[in-house]
Coordinates of C-alpha atoms in Angstrom, one line a residue:
M1 CA 86.1 93.3 99.1
T2 CA 88.8 93.2 96.0
K3 CA 89.5 91.3 93.0
T4 CA 92.6 90.3 94.4
K5 CA 91.8 90.0 98.5
I6 CA 89.3 87.0 96.6
V7 CA 92.0 86.2 94.4
R8 CA 94.3 86.0 98.2
E9 CA 90.9 84.3 99.9
K10 CA 89.9 81.9 98.0
I11 CA 94.0 80.5 96.9
W12 CA 95.2 80.3 101.2
S13 CA 91.5 78.0 101.5
K14 CA 93.2 75.9 99.5
L15 CA 96.5 76.7 100.4
A16 CA 95.7 75.0 103.8
G17 CA 95.5 71.7 103.1
V18 CA 99.4 71.4 101.7
A19 CA 100.9 74.9 104.1
Q20 CA 103.9 73.8 106.6
P21 CA 102.7 75.1 109.4
D22 CA 105.2 77.9 110.7
S23 CA 106.6 77.4 113.7
R24 CA 105.4 81.3 114.8
F25 CA 102.2 82.5 112.7
H26 CA 100.9 78.9 112.0
L27 CA 98.5 78.9 109.3
N28 CA 98.2 82.6 109.2
F29 CA 98.5 83.3 105.8
S30 CA 98.6 87.1 106.2
E31 CA 102.1 86.9 108.9
V32 CA 104.0 83.8 107.1
I33 CA 104.7 82.7 103.1
P34 CA 104.6 78.9 105.1
D35 CA 106.4 76.1 103.4
F36 CA 104.7 73.6 101.6
V37 CA 104.2 70.1 100.7
G38 CA 106.6 69.5 97.5
S39 CA 108.7 73.2 98.1
S40 CA 112.2 70.8 98.1
A41 CA 111.1 69.9 94.0
A42 CA 109.9 73.7 93.1
T43 CA 113.6 73.9 94.5
D44 CA 114.9 71.4 91.7
R45 CA 113.6 73.8 88.7
I46 CA 115.0 77.1 90.1
A47 CA 118.9 74.7 90.0
K48 CA 118.5 73.5 87.1
E49 CA 117.5 76.9 85.3
D50 CA 120.3 78.5 83.2
F51 CA 119.9 82.2 85.7
Y52 CA 121.1 79.7 88.7
Q53 CA 123.5 77.2 87.0
R54 CA 125.4 80.9 86.3
G55 CA 124.5 83.4 88.7
G56 CA 126.0 83.5 91.8
Y57 CA 124.9 86.8 94.3
A58 CA 120.7 86.6 94.0
F59 CA 118.4 88.7 96.4
I60 CA 115.6 85.5 98.1
T61 CA 112.9 86.9 100.4
P62 CA 112.9 85.8 104.2
D63 CA 110.3 82.7 103.2
N64 CA 109.8 79.5 104.5
C65 CA 109.3 78.2 101.5
L66 CA 112.5 79.6 100.3
V67 CA 114.4 77.5 103.0
D68 CA 115.6 74.7 100.5
L69 CA 116.6 77.0 97.5
R70 CA 119.2 79.1 100.2
A71 CA 120.8 76.1 102.0
R72 CA 121.5 74.5 98.5
M73 CA 122.3 77.8 97.3
L74 CA 125.3 78.1 100.2
K75 CA 126.4 74.3 99.6
A76 CA 126.5 75.6 96.2
G77 CA 129.1 78.7 96.6
K78 CA 126.0 81.1 96.1
S79 CA 125.6 84.8 98.2
M80 CA 122.9 86.6 98.2
V81 CA 121.1 89.4 100.1
V82 CA 117.5 88.5 102.9
S83 CA 115.7 90.6 104.4
T84 CA 114.8 90.3 108.2
Y85 CA 110.4 89.4 108.2
G86 CA 109.0 93.0 107.5
I87 CA 111.8 94.4 106.9
Y88 CA 112.2 95.7 110.1
R89 CA 116.2 94.7 110.8
G90 CA 117.2 95.7 107.5
F91 CA 118.9 93.5 105.1
Y92 CA 121.6 90.1 105.5
L93 CA 124.9 89.3 103.7
L94 CA 125.1 86.0 103.6
E95 CA 127.8 83.8 101.8
P96 CA 129.1 80.8 101.8
A97 CA 132.2 80.9 103.8
M98 CA 130.7 82.7 106.2
V99 CA 128.7 79.2 107.2
P100 CA 129.9 76.2 109.0
A101 CA 130.7 72.9 106.6
G102 CA 127.4 71.0 107.5
Q103 CA 125.0 74.4 109.2
E104 CA 123.9 75.2 105.6
L105 CA 120.6 74.6 106.1
F106 CA 120.3 75.9 110.5
A107 CA 122.3 78.9 108.7
A108 CA 119.1 79.0 106.3
W109 CA 116.8 79.5 108.5
L110 CA 115.4 83.1 109.4
D111 CA 117.3 82.5 113.6
G112 CA 120.3 81.2 111.3
L113 CA 120.6 83.9 109.2
E114 CA 120.7 86.0 111.4
H115 CA 123.4 83.9 113.8
F116 CA 125.8 83.4 110.6
G117 CA 125.5 86.3 108.1
K118 CA 126.3 89.8 108.1
K119 CA 123.4 93.4 108.2
I120 CA 124.2 94.7 104.9
S121 CA 123.2 98.5 104.7
L122 CA 121.4 99.7 101.9
E123 CA 124.1 101.5 100.7
E124 CA 126.7 98.2 100.6
V125 CA 124.0 96.9 99.2
A126 CA 124.9 99.2 95.8
E127 CA 128.5 98.9 96.2
R128 CA 128.0 94.9 95.7
G129 CA 126.3 95.8 92.0
R130 CA 123.7 93.7 90.3
F131 CA 121.3 91.2 92.0
D132 CA 122.4 88.2 89.2
F133 CA 118.3 86.7 89.6
M134 CA 115.6 87.8 92.5
V135 CA 113.6 84.4 94.3
T136 CA 110.3 84.9 96.7
G137 CA 108.0 83.3 97.4
A138 CA 104.0 84.6 97.1
S139 CA 100.9 84.1 98.2
A140 CA 99.5 83.3 95.1
V141 CA 100.5 83.9 91.6
S142 CA 99.0 84.1 87.9
L143 CA 99.8 82.8 84.4
D144 CA 101.0 85.7 83.1
G145 CA 103.6 86.7 86.0
V146 CA 101.6 88.6 88.2
R147 CA 102.4 87.5 92.2
F148 CA 100.3 88.4 95.4
G149 CA 101.9 88.2 98.6
K150 CA 101.3 88.7 102.0
G151 CA 98.7 91.7 101.3
H152 CA 101.6 94.1 103.3
G153 CA 104.3 94.6 99.7
F154 CA 107.2 93.8 101.0
F155 CA 108.6 92.8 98.0
D156 CA 107.1 95.7 95.7
L157 CA 108.8 98.1 98.7
E158 CA 112.5 96.3 97.5
W159 CA 112.0 96.0 94.2
G160 CA 111.1 99.8 94.5
M161 CA 115.1 100.7 96.9
F162 CA 117.3 97.7 93.8
T163 CA 115.4 99.9 91.4
E164 CA 116.8 103.6 92.9
L165 CA 119.7 101.9 93.8
G166 CA 120.4 100.3 89.7
I167 CA 120.9 96.6 91.2
V168 CA 118.0 95.6 89.3
D169 CA 115.6 96.2 86.3
D170 CA 113.1 94.7 83.9
N171 CA 115.8 92.5 82.7
T172 CA 116.8 91.2 86.3
N173 CA 115.3 87.1 86.3
V174 CA 112.3 87.5 88.6
S175 CA 111.6 83.6 89.9
A176 CA 108.1 82.7 92.0
V177 CA 108.3 79.5 93.9
V178 CA 105.2 78.6 95.2
H179 CA 102.3 75.5 95.3
D180 CA 100.0 74.3 92.2
V181 CA 97.5 75.9 94.1
Q182 CA 98.5 78.3 94.6
V183 CA 98.7 79.2 90.5
V184 CA 96.1 81.2 89.0
E185 CA 94.2 81.1 85.8
D186 CA 92.8 83.5 85.8
K187 CA 94.0 86.9 83.9
L188 CA 95.0 89.6 87.4
F189 CA 95.6 93.4 86.7
P190 CA 98.8 94.1 88.5
S191 CA 98.7 97.2 90.5
P192 CA 101.6 100.4 89.8
T193 CA 103.3 98.7 92.7
D194 CA 103.2 94.6 92.0
I195 CA 106.0 92.9 90.4
L196 CA 105.8 90.6 87.6
V197 CA 107.4 87.2 87.8
D198 CA 109.3 86.0 84.8
V199 CA 109.2 82.0 86.3
I200 CA 106.9 80.5 88.1
A201 CA 108.2 77.3 89.4
T202 CA 105.9 74.3 91.6
P203 CA 106.0 70.8 92.3
N204 CA 104.7 69.8 89.8
K205 CA 105.7 72.1 87.0
L206 CA 107.8 75.1 85.4
Y207 CA 105.8 78.3 83.9
R208 CA 107.1 81.1 82.2
I209 CA 105.5 84.1 81.5
E210 CA 105.9 85.3 77.9
N211 CA 105.3 88.5 77.5
R212 CA 105.8 89.9 80.0
A213 CA 104.4 93.9 81.1
P214 CA 107.6 96.3 82.5
R215 CA 108.3 96.1 86.1
P216 CA 107.7 99.4 88.0
R217 CA 110.6 101.8 89.1
G218 CA 110.9 102.8 92.6
I219 CA 109.1 104.0 95.4
H220 CA 105.6 105.7 95.5
W221 CA 106.8 107.6 98.4
E222 CA 102.8 109.3 98.2
L223 CA 101.9 105.6 99.0
L224 CA 103.2 105.6 102.4
E225 CA 102.3 105.6 105.6
P226 CA 104.9 108.2 107.5
E227 CA 105.0 105.4 110.7
Q228 CA 105.7 103.0 107.4
I229 CA 109.0 104.8 107.3
A230 CA 110.0 104.5 110.3
A231 CA 109.8 101.4 110.7
T232 CA 111.4 100.4 107.3
P233 CA 115.3 100.9 108.7
P234 CA 115.6 100.6 104.6
L235 CA 113.6 103.6 103.8
Q236 CA 114.6 106.0 105.9
E237 CA 118.3 104.9 104.9
L238 CA 116.9 105.8 101.3
R239 CA 115.9 109.0 102.2
R240 CA 118.8 109.8 103.7
M241 CA 120.5 108.9 100.5
H242 CA 118.0 111.2 98.0
G243 CA 118.3 113.9 100.8
L244 CA 115.0 113.6 101.8
P245 CA 113.7 114.4 104.7
V246 CA 113.9 111.0 107.0
G247 CA 111.3 112.3 110.4

């Protein structure tokens, strides 16, 4: 068993005590990054940060722990791109003007996202330009900024696509919202595709990562199975944009 898997399973055992069960996946943390007790307090910490105050357009992952953040962004007049579960249906654009007053919380859930939001192609995402910041959930994150997801690599893929489009880079602020039990004090060593974060917000503390290591760039096509490319429309679109064969 790899150290990454050991860390995940150790954290998941602690997370079960504070997680909010998902309506479809319950407490199956290999399939969902859950909401947790105190997530609104963690969101408070993000909302006080300068990058959030100044930014008006962001990429937000679809994790349950970020529902409150997405709702607050809509109320604050901020726009976002959100990926669908597993990126199987690509990306959606969600802007305040799309959501009737009082419906922000519903729009922040994935069903509401697809009800009120607009499906957006990778080319259209590129045309809109740089994200001001990015926020993600995590299964675990270390104090040196190494973020682990569920183990499927979706955020790594999204980051890779966005770096190839030139809309994020090493200067883009990336924050993780997690429960305190998901913060790992052990030093972890990122894989070539792991994305390191700048800020970790928990219900009880905000961590700023000093001397963060550089982040990876691009898609490592050699690491992807044909079935994964076939199941991920934005990857197929990116290959077409680069003049690469899709099938």
